[in-house]
Amino acid sequence: MKHYYTTSKATNNGFAFNTTGLFLLILVVNLLNTFTTAAQGIIINPRSSMVLNGGVTLVINNGSLKNDGALIPTTSTVKFSGDTDTLTSNVNGSNKTIFHNLSIVKSSYGVALKSAVGVRNVLAVTGGNLYTDSNLTLISDAALTARLDVVPSTSKIIGKANVERYIPSRRAWRLMTAPVTSSNTIFNSWQNKGIYTPGLGTLVTGTNPTGATGNGLDLSYQNNVSLKSWNPATQALVNVLNTHVSASPRNTGSADNTGYFMFVRGDRDPNNTFVPNSNITTLTSIGSLQTGTQVFAASNTANRYALIGNPYASPVDFDKIVRNNVVKRFYVWDPTINALGGYVMMDDLDNDGIYVKSILASNQTKDIQSSQAFFVETKVNGEAAVTFNENSKSGKNNNLAFRPQTSNTTSGTGVGQIRTNLYLLEANNTTIFADGVIAEFNDIYSAGLDRDDAIKFGNVDENLALQRITTSLAAERRPALTINDTVLFKITKIVSRNYQFEFIVDGLQQQDMYGILIDSYLNTNTIVSLAGTTTVNFSVNGNAASYAANRFRLVFRLTAPLPVTITNVAAYQKNTNIAVDWKVANEMNMLKYDVEKSIDGTTFTTVATINVTGTYNAANSYNWLDENAVQGNNFYRIKSYDNNGEVKYSSIVKVTIGQKEGSFSIYPNPITGNVINLQINNQPAGNYHVRLTNNIGQVLYVSSFNNNGGSNSQSLNTGSKLPVGIYQLEIIGQDNNHNTQKVIVE
């Protein structure tokens, strides 16, 4: 029996050819042409290929596509049209059929997927129904993530589908959702049924894991919780300790999906539980696609938050979401920030469609991606809701929202603003973005705390906020800048290491006005330009004042400040005396320095006065020899004076003579990051070598440093965060003397 297929241009300009089924079919369709096939459809026989070159459209009218070979879609569209039922209009065959774009435009009835089908770009169901028969996969990979286009109310998608989300190789938290209803369990979907398949699924860990036959949790080295949900009553994330529950707990077809905070290490390779291991993976959400109106209830209490999962297998434009008693603002988690990601605030207070983001370096836009969740805030007490409609969908796939790349995209309202970014400063002077905030100045804003100000969500790692009264803010809106205005910073979760501030100022330049960053730990002032970008480096050590949350503030004055910075103070024994050295950067408008001494570390007296000898705005060095050193502890600090009478103090250094032998110590210990601070007490001058080993003797880090003699400190940066455990730091000094210190990492 023979089957005939007539294929011709849709324009009906006379071009046509016939081909007979049941033989080896290799059909190549030319670029930019549109073809229509009628009758019984198309058969791709075994060991045969059908190649659709370029952006062609193949219309299958009242027919089927049987694939026993391979369909190679490139960037084409396959469209099913007509009015026949699914007995005739279907996709079947022994092989999986991959479409670039798949379009259903039936005038009646629909199309059935009787064999496995994947869509790489756009699935459009604009006429008739699509019956998936659990054979549909919306594919996500490094290049593309498939999306479901607008579905009219006259069409339906019946049956379950697999919705994929590609995750790059990066250990980070993510705000995720399964954009389906009537879903499979977390274990059967995101955990790939507990099966290790390279590049698929992920490990979900927690306390007391009992695996596939128990609570579904995977075993890990630390048994840290890697999946959390949001408790609207307590306004806090709570641990998910059983994954044999539906990823989307309801099955009504309306706003059934739930938002989660998930730590993704990579696929289910057990080695990914060890830092810094990671690889690419794809998470699959299995269930029925949600279409039509989706209404999520928000909190009915003012200034409280709800975690919403994007219900569609498609990006949505936050500008097109209907908000009832909800601020036009949302928070997402950007996995590309810092080591494990960070929160980003997006809002549009003047309703012009241009969104301000708290972190300029973030890749987030107003388009919320498929499988992405986000927080919203209730305005006032009363019923509140967020409503998605099909026209909320966006065609803007933003791969960067899930991928660790950088973007220079800017956004803002045009008012004067200061963006403050916090970076990790590496030993080689490279930086890693950690967190950021924005302050905007305009007389349309109030001086008090109100809804224009955006609350700061706390990060896993370093957290930078703007402080207003007792509230931490990601975005602070205030009236136009005036003299003596002060921006208060709050920094938490910092560790002993080097950091860098970046101040990006736009639209605030005023004649004779200066921004001054005041460091209450070092007692220094640094000029911050009100036109452009200023960077300021600082360090955190074992001194509690160095990591005080309120260490920094930015004030605005009419006169030039004292920008002098004492960058280093050192003291060391020199025979029976003690030498005190200090270095000064940006020496400007300076009068003199006092050397102050104490034997108890509390009460200081002036023992020497040194006049300024350097040149204007230069970096200079000073020294003084204490010929009256005492047995025991000798404390020193430097007091600086400017020509206007302002006084600043340096940090305190200590040298112990006679009563205490030379020693080494670690501070703080335990450590929490990748920096080990080594305190050197009364050690001879020379070159020292260090070596860090774990409990099985593996060498993890080697380095060396030069000690000028006496007491000092040295920061050892291991390059990456160390796993929790106990380590040995071996210090090899002059004459091959060895000293070993225990390092505890928590």
PDB file of C-alpha atoms in Angstrom, residues 357-578:
ATOM      1  CA  LYS A 357      17.818  47.516  40.999  1.00  0.00           C
ATOM      2  CA  SER A 358      19.700  47.544  44.254  1.00  0.00           C
ATOM      3  CA  ILE A 359      22.715  45.804  42.698  1.00  0.00           C
ATOM      4  CA  LEU A 360      23.837  47.210  39.372  1.00  0.00           C
ATOM      5  CA  ALA A 361      26.050  44.204  38.631  1.00  0.00           C
ATOM      6  CA  SER A 362      23.074  41.840  38.736  1.00  0.00           C
ATOM      7  CA  ASN A 363      21.775  40.294  35.519  1.00  0.00           C
ATOM      8  CA  GLN A 364      18.172  40.441  36.724  1.00  0.00           C
ATOM      9  CA  THR A 365      15.632  42.363  34.643  1.00  0.00           C
ATOM     10  CA  LYS A 366      11.915  42.964  35.177  1.00  0.00           C
ATOM     11  CA  ASP A 367      11.324  39.639  33.393  1.00  0.00           C
ATOM     12  CA  ILE A 368      10.984  36.739  35.826  1.00  0.00           C
ATOM     13  CA  GLN A 369      12.118  33.499  34.230  1.00  0.00           C
ATOM     14  CA  SER A 370      10.508  30.098  33.967  1.00  0.00           C
ATOM     15  CA  SER A 371      11.153  28.129  37.202  1.00  0.00           C
ATOM     16  CA  GLN A 372      12.138  31.342  39.058  1.00  0.00           C
ATOM     17  CA  ALA A 373      10.514  32.456  42.332  1.00  0.00           C
ATOM     18  CA  PHE A 374      10.416  35.947  43.868  1.00  0.00           C
ATOM     19  CA  PHE A 375       9.224  37.901  46.919  1.00  0.00           C
ATOM     20  CA  VAL A 376       6.545  40.622  46.934  1.00  0.00           C
ATOM     21  CA  GLU A 377       5.481  43.039  49.669  1.00  0.00           C
ATOM     22  CA  THR A 378       1.971  43.982  50.860  1.00  0.00           C
ATOM     23  CA  LYS A 379       1.175  47.723  50.978  1.00  0.00           C
ATOM     24  CA  VAL A 380      -1.435  48.114  53.743  1.00  0.00           C
ATOM     25  CA  ASN A 381      -3.518  45.849  55.936  1.00  0.00           C
ATOM     26  CA  GLY A 382      -6.177  44.069  53.929  1.00  0.00           C
ATOM     27  CA  GLU A 383      -6.625  41.509  51.192  1.00  0.00           C
ATOM     28  CA  ALA A 384      -3.679  41.367  48.816  1.00  0.00           C
ATOM     29  CA  ALA A 385      -2.992  39.281  45.732  1.00  0.00           C
ATOM     30  CA  VAL A 386      -0.786  38.885  42.683  1.00  0.00           C
ATOM     31  CA  THR A 387      -2.544  37.857  39.467  1.00  0.00           C
ATOM     32  CA  PHE A 388      -0.889  36.417  36.378  1.00  0.00           C
ATOM     33  CA  ASN A 389      -2.716  36.410  33.059  1.00  0.00           C
ATOM     34  CA  GLU A 390      -1.593  34.931  29.766  1.00  0.00           C
ATOM     35  CA  ASN A 391      -0.726  38.430  28.561  1.00  0.00           C
ATOM     36  CA  SER A 392       1.727  38.686  31.483  1.00  0.00           C
ATOM     37  CA  LYS A 393       4.031  36.385  29.549  1.00  0.00           C
ATOM     38  CA  SER A 394       7.191  37.763  28.024  1.00  0.00           C
ATOM     39  CA  GLY A 395       9.259  36.560  25.112  1.00  0.00           C
ATOM     40  CA  LYS A 396      12.462  37.671  26.841  1.00  0.00           C
ATOM     41  CA  ASN A 397      14.349  34.621  27.991  1.00  0.00           C
ATOM     42  CA  ASN A 398      17.155  35.863  30.226  1.00  0.00           C
ATOM     43  CA  ASN A 399      19.717  33.075  30.431  1.00  0.00           C
ATOM     44  CA  LEU A 400      21.902  35.286  32.641  1.00  0.00           C
ATOM     45  CA  ALA A 401      19.398  34.988  35.493  1.00  0.00           C
ATOM     46  CA  PHE A 402      20.587  31.409  35.967  1.00  0.00           C
ATOM     47  CA  ARG A 403      24.096  31.656  34.525  1.00  0.00           C
ATOM     48  CA  PRO A 404      27.271  33.100  36.138  1.00  0.00           C
ATOM     49  CA  GLN A 405      28.023  35.893  33.703  1.00  0.00           C
ATOM     50  CA  THR A 406      28.263  39.630  34.237  1.00  0.00           C
ATOM     51  CA  SER A 407      26.307  42.473  32.753  1.00  0.00           C
ATOM     52  CA  ASN A 408      26.835  46.230  32.581  1.00  0.00           C
ATOM     53  CA  THR A 409      23.153  46.965  32.182  1.00  0.00           C
ATOM     54  CA  THR A 410      22.113  50.097  34.041  1.00  0.00           C
ATOM     55  CA  SER A 411      18.724  51.269  35.153  1.00  0.00           C
ATOM     56  CA  GLY A 412      17.397  54.082  37.265  1.00  0.00           C
ATOM     57  CA  THR A 413      14.954  56.930  37.546  1.00  0.00           C
ATOM     58  CA  GLY A 414      17.366  59.738  36.711  1.00  0.00           C
ATOM     59  CA  VAL A 415      17.480  61.193  40.246  1.00  0.00           C
ATOM     60  CA  GLY A 416      20.760  61.762  42.071  1.00  0.00           C
ATOM     61  CA  GLN A 417      22.048  58.498  43.421  1.00  0.00           C
ATOM     62  CA  ILE A 418      24.918  56.738  45.167  1.00  0.00           C
ATOM     63  CA  ARG A 419      25.480  53.075  44.419  1.00  0.00           C
ATOM     64  CA  THR A 420      27.693  51.408  46.996  1.00  0.00           C
ATOM     65  CA  ASN A 421      29.229  48.070  46.094  1.00  0.00           C
ATOM     66  CA  LEU A 422      31.173  45.762  48.376  1.00  0.00           C
ATOM     67  CA  TYR A 423      33.889  43.538  46.905  1.00  0.00           C
ATOM     68  CA  LEU A 424      36.141  40.811  48.225  1.00  0.00           C
ATOM     69  CA  LEU A 425      39.702  42.026  47.583  1.00  0.00           C
ATOM     70  CA  GLU A 426      41.996  39.144  46.662  1.00  0.00           C
ATOM     71  CA  ALA A 427      45.734  38.944  47.319  1.00  0.00           C
ATOM     72  CA  ASN A 428      46.454  39.649  43.623  1.00  0.00           C
ATOM     73  CA  ASN A 429      44.263  42.815  43.785  1.00  0.00           C
ATOM     74  CA  THR A 430      41.431  41.249  41.782  1.00  0.00           C
ATOM     75  CA  THR A 431      37.921  41.636  43.187  1.00  0.00           C
ATOM     76  CA  ILE A 432      34.822  39.476  43.589  1.00  0.00           C
ATOM     77  CA  PHE A 433      31.462  41.227  43.854  1.00  0.00           C
ATOM     78  CA  ALA A 434      29.863  40.596  47.259  1.00  0.00           C
ATOM     79  CA  ASP A 435      26.843  42.901  47.706  1.00  0.00           C
ATOM     80  CA  GLY A 436      25.465  46.348  46.907  1.00  0.00           C
ATOM     81  CA  VAL A 437      22.900  49.007  47.844  1.00  0.00           C
ATOM     82  CA  ILE A 438      21.547  52.221  46.353  1.00  0.00           C
ATOM     83  CA  ALA A 439      20.629  55.600  47.888  1.00  0.00           C
ATOM     84  CA  GLU A 440      18.534  58.019  45.795  1.00  0.00           C
ATOM     85  CA  PHE A 441      18.106  61.733  46.511  1.00  0.00           C
ATOM     86  CA  ASN A 442      15.139  63.785  45.318  1.00  0.00           C
ATOM     87  CA  ASP A 443      12.686  66.141  47.005  1.00  0.00           C
ATOM     88  CA  ILE A 444       9.815  63.863  45.953  1.00  0.00           C
ATOM     89  CA  TYR A 445      11.028  61.488  48.700  1.00  0.00           C
ATOM     90  CA  SER A 446      10.416  61.769  52.433  1.00  0.00           C
ATOM     91  CA  ALA A 447      13.114  62.090  55.084  1.00  0.00           C
ATOM     92  CA  GLY A 448      11.309  59.462  57.140  1.00  0.00           C
ATOM     93  CA  LEU A 449      11.074  55.723  56.640  1.00  0.00           C
ATOM     94  CA  ASP A 450       8.228  54.830  54.279  1.00  0.00           C
ATOM     95  CA  ARG A 451       7.300  52.487  51.438  1.00  0.00           C
ATOM     96  CA  ASP A 452       9.670  54.210  49.013  1.00  0.00           C
ATOM     97  CA  ASP A 453      12.481  52.626  51.033  1.00  0.00           C
ATOM     98  CA  ALA A 454      13.125  48.973  50.224  1.00  0.00           C
ATOM     99  CA  ILE A 455      13.908  46.527  53.020  1.00  0.00           C
ATOM    100  CA  LYS A 456      17.197  44.626  52.804  1.00  0.00           C
ATOM    101  CA  PHE A 457      16.965  40.823  52.651  1.00  0.00           C
ATOM    102  CA  GLY A 458      19.893  39.132  54.396  1.00  0.00           C
ATOM    103  CA  ASN A 459      22.404  37.169  52.297  1.00  0.00           C
ATOM    104  CA  VAL A 460      24.168  33.925  53.123  1.00  0.00           C
ATOM    105  CA  ASP A 461      27.599  35.590  52.858  1.00  0.00           C
ATOM    106  CA  GLU A 462      28.629  39.255  53.271  1.00  0.00           C
ATOM    107  CA  ASN A 463      25.679  41.586  53.713  1.00  0.00           C
ATOM    108  CA  LEU A 464      25.763  45.352  53.007  1.00  0.00           C
ATOM    109  CA  ALA A 465      22.774  47.507  53.963  1.00  0.00           C
ATOM    110  CA  LEU A 466      21.825  51.137  54.441  1.00  0.00           C
ATOM    111  CA  GLN A 467      20.697  51.786  58.007  1.00  0.00           C
ATOM    112  CA  ARG A 468      17.715  54.049  58.756  1.00  0.00           C
ATOM    113  CA  ILE A 469      16.894  54.148  62.478  1.00  0.00           C
ATOM    114  CA  THR A 470      16.729  50.389  63.222  1.00  0.00           C
ATOM    115  CA  THR A 471      15.796  49.259  59.703  1.00  0.00           C
ATOM    116  CA  SER A 472      18.198  47.790  57.147  1.00  0.00           C
ATOM    117  CA  LEU A 473      17.527  48.905  53.573  1.00  0.00           C
ATOM    118  CA  ALA A 474      18.523  47.746  50.107  1.00  0.00           C
ATOM    119  CA  ALA A 475      17.351  51.051  48.620  1.00  0.00           C
ATOM    120  CA  GLU A 476      17.046  54.279  50.603  1.00  0.00           C
ATOM    121  CA  ARG A 477      15.048  57.183  49.144  1.00  0.00           C
ATOM    122  CA  ARG A 478      15.520  60.585  50.760  1.00  0.00           C
ATOM    123  CA  PRO A 479      15.196  64.328  49.944  1.00  0.00           C
ATOM    124  CA  ALA A 480      17.786  66.223  47.884  1.00  0.00           C
ATOM    125  CA  LEU A 481      21.289  66.135  49.312  1.00  0.00           C
ATOM    126  CA  THR A 482      22.191  68.815  51.858  1.00  0.00           C
ATOM    127  CA  ILE A 483      25.204  69.643  54.021  1.00  0.00           C
ATOM    128  CA  ASN A 484      25.776  67.246  56.944  1.00  0.00           C
ATOM    129  CA  ASP A 485      23.497  64.577  55.463  1.00  0.00           C
ATOM    130  CA  THR A 486      24.750  61.162  56.529  1.00  0.00           C
ATOM    131  CA  VAL A 487      24.399  57.753  54.902  1.00  0.00           C
ATOM    132  CA  LEU A 488      24.811  55.009  57.492  1.00  0.00           C
ATOM    133  CA  PHE A 489      26.142  51.642  56.362  1.00  0.00           C
ATOM    134  CA  LYS A 490      25.582  48.323  58.085  1.00  0.00           C
ATOM    135  CA  ILE A 491      27.937  45.473  57.196  1.00  0.00           C
ATOM    136  CA  THR A 492      27.390  41.990  58.594  1.00  0.00           C
ATOM    137  CA  LYS A 493      28.761  38.499  57.991  1.00  0.00           C
ATOM    138  CA  ILE A 494      32.185  39.868  57.115  1.00  0.00           C
ATOM    139  CA  VAL A 495      35.260  37.796  57.930  1.00  0.00           C
ATOM    140  CA  SER A 496      38.952  38.448  58.509  1.00  0.00           C
ATOM    141  CA  ARG A 497      40.164  39.450  55.070  1.00  0.00           C
ATOM    142  CA  ASN A 498      40.588  42.440  52.723  1.00  0.00           C
ATOM    143  CA  TYR A 499      37.600  44.214  51.173  1.00  0.00           C
ATOM    144  CA  GLN A 500      36.923  47.099  48.814  1.00  0.00           C
ATOM    145  CA  PHE A 501      34.142  49.685  48.690  1.00  0.00           C
ATOM    146  CA  GLU A 502      33.086  51.116  45.345  1.00  0.00           C
ATOM    147  CA  PHE A 503      31.031  54.322  45.379  1.00  0.00           C
ATOM    148  CA  ILE A 504      29.365  55.158  42.042  1.00  0.00           C
ATOM    149  CA  VAL A 505      27.854  58.645  42.285  1.00  0.00           C
ATOM    150  CA  ASP A 506      25.615  60.234  39.672  1.00  0.00           C
ATOM    151  CA  GLY A 507      23.761  63.559  39.658  1.00  0.00           C
ATOM    152  CA  LEU A 508      24.944  64.797  43.096  1.00  0.00           C
ATOM    153  CA  GLN A 509      27.837  67.092  42.225  1.00  0.00           C
ATOM    154  CA  GLN A 510      27.627  70.453  44.015  1.00  0.00           C
ATOM    155  CA  GLN A 511      30.266  73.150  44.269  1.00  0.00           C
ATOM    156  CA  ASP A 512      32.488  72.827  47.357  1.00  0.00           C
ATOM    157  CA  MET A 513      30.596  69.787  48.666  1.00  0.00           C
ATOM    158  CA  TYR A 514      32.514  66.637  49.555  1.00  0.00           C
ATOM    159  CA  GLY A 515      31.537  63.136  50.500  1.00  0.00           C
ATOM    160  CA  ILE A 516      33.600  61.784  53.388  1.00  0.00           C
ATOM    161  CA  LEU A 517      33.761  58.100  54.309  1.00  0.00           C
ATOM    162  CA  ILE A 518      34.400  57.899  58.040  1.00  0.00           C
ATOM    163  CA  ASP A 519      36.004  54.725  59.358  1.00  0.00           C
ATOM    164  CA  SER A 520      35.342  54.574  63.105  1.00  0.00           C
ATOM    165  CA  TYR A 521      37.810  51.717  63.592  1.00  0.00           C
ATOM    166  CA  LEU A 522      40.851  53.376  61.994  1.00  0.00           C
ATOM    167  CA  ASN A 523      39.611  56.887  62.818  1.00  0.00           C
ATOM    168  CA  THR A 524      40.232  57.946  59.220  1.00  0.00           C
ATOM    169  CA  ASN A 525      38.390  60.090  56.696  1.00  0.00           C
ATOM    170  CA  THR A 526      38.484  59.418  52.964  1.00  0.00           C
ATOM    171  CA  ILE A 527      37.147  61.728  50.249  1.00  0.00           C
ATOM    172  CA  VAL A 528      34.399  60.213  48.074  1.00  0.00           C
ATOM    173  CA  SER A 529      33.883  62.004  44.784  1.00  0.00           C
ATOM    174  CA  LEU A 530      30.357  63.245  44.089  1.00  0.00           C
ATOM    175  CA  ALA A 531      30.945  62.924  40.354  1.00  0.00           C
ATOM    176  CA  GLY A 532      32.149  59.498  39.297  1.00  0.00           C
ATOM    177  CA  THR A 533      33.563  56.436  41.017  1.00  0.00           C
ATOM    178  CA  THR A 534      35.701  56.130  44.150  1.00  0.00           C
ATOM    179  CA  THR A 535      37.186  52.932  45.561  1.00  0.00           C
ATOM    180  CA  VAL A 536      38.294  52.497  49.166  1.00  0.00           C
ATOM    181  CA  ASN A 537      40.089  49.412  50.491  1.00  0.00           C
ATOM    182  CA  PHE A 538      39.738  48.214  54.068  1.00  0.00           C
ATOM    183  CA  SER A 539      40.594  45.171  56.135  1.00  0.00           C
ATOM    184  CA  VAL A 540      38.897  43.120  58.823  1.00  0.00           C
ATOM    185  CA  ASN A 541      40.944  41.340  61.487  1.00  0.00           C
ATOM    186  CA  GLY A 542      40.515  39.815  64.931  1.00  0.00           C
ATOM    187  CA  ASN A 543      39.718  43.171  66.544  1.00  0.00           C
ATOM    188  CA  ALA A 544      35.974  43.394  67.216  1.00  0.00           C
ATOM    189  CA  ALA A 545      35.942  47.057  66.178  1.00  0.00           C
ATOM    190  CA  SER A 546      37.204  46.101  62.714  1.00  0.00           C
ATOM    191  CA  TYR A 547      34.077  44.082  61.972  1.00  0.00           C
ATOM    192  CA  ALA A 548      31.583  46.287  63.816  1.00  0.00           C
ATOM    193  CA  ALA A 549      28.382  46.564  61.779  1.00  0.00           C
ATOM    194  CA  ASN A 550      28.360  50.381  62.090  1.00  0.00           C
ATOM    195  CA  ARG A 551      32.052  50.904  61.312  1.00  0.00           C
ATOM    196  CA  PHE A 552      31.426  53.124  58.241  1.00  0.00           C
ATOM    197  CA  ARG A 553      29.304  56.155  57.478  1.00  0.00           C
ATOM    198  CA  LEU A 554      29.294  58.628  54.590  1.00  0.00           C
ATOM    199  CA  VAL A 555      28.786  62.302  55.464  1.00  0.00           C
ATOM    200  CA  PHE A 556      28.596  65.399  53.263  1.00  0.00           C
ATOM    201  CA  ARG A 557      30.427  68.651  54.074  1.00  0.00           C
ATOM    202  CA  LEU A 558      31.326  71.955  52.452  1.00  0.00           C
ATOM    203  CA  THR A 559      34.994  72.017  53.426  1.00  0.00           C
ATOM    204  CA  ALA A 560      37.731  69.609  52.437  1.00  0.00           C
ATOM    205  CA  PRO A 561      38.118  66.788  54.962  1.00  0.00           C
ATOM    206  CA  LEU A 562      41.213  65.281  56.485  1.00  0.00           C
ATOM    207  CA  PRO A 563      41.878  62.455  54.032  1.00  0.00           C
ATOM    208  CA  VAL A 564      45.003  61.156  55.752  1.00  0.00           C
ATOM    209  CA  THR A 565      45.087  57.383  56.199  1.00  0.00           C
ATOM    210  CA  ILE A 566      47.634  55.640  58.406  1.00  0.00           C
ATOM    211  CA  THR A 567      47.940  52.523  56.323  1.00  0.00           C
ATOM    212  CA  ASN A 568      50.277  50.546  58.547  1.00  0.00           C
ATOM    213  CA  VAL A 569      51.652  50.717  62.109  1.00  0.00           C
ATOM    214  CA  ALA A 570      54.341  48.268  63.244  1.00  0.00           C
ATOM    215  CA  ALA A 571      56.476  47.917  66.360  1.00  0.00           C
ATOM    216  CA  TYR A 572      59.367  45.512  66.905  1.00  0.00           C
ATOM    217  CA  GLN A 573      62.216  44.965  69.341  1.00  0.00           C
ATOM    218  CA  LYS A 574      65.586  46.404  68.302  1.00  0.00           C
ATOM    219  CA  ASN A 575      68.246  45.313  70.793  1.00  0.00           C
ATOM    220  CA  THR A 576      66.893  46.573  74.115  1.00  0.00           C
ATOM    221  CA  ASN A 577      64.792  49.251  72.423  1.00  0.00           C
ATOM    222  CA  ILE A 578      61.533  49.188  70.438  1.00  0.00           C
TER     223      ILE A 578
END
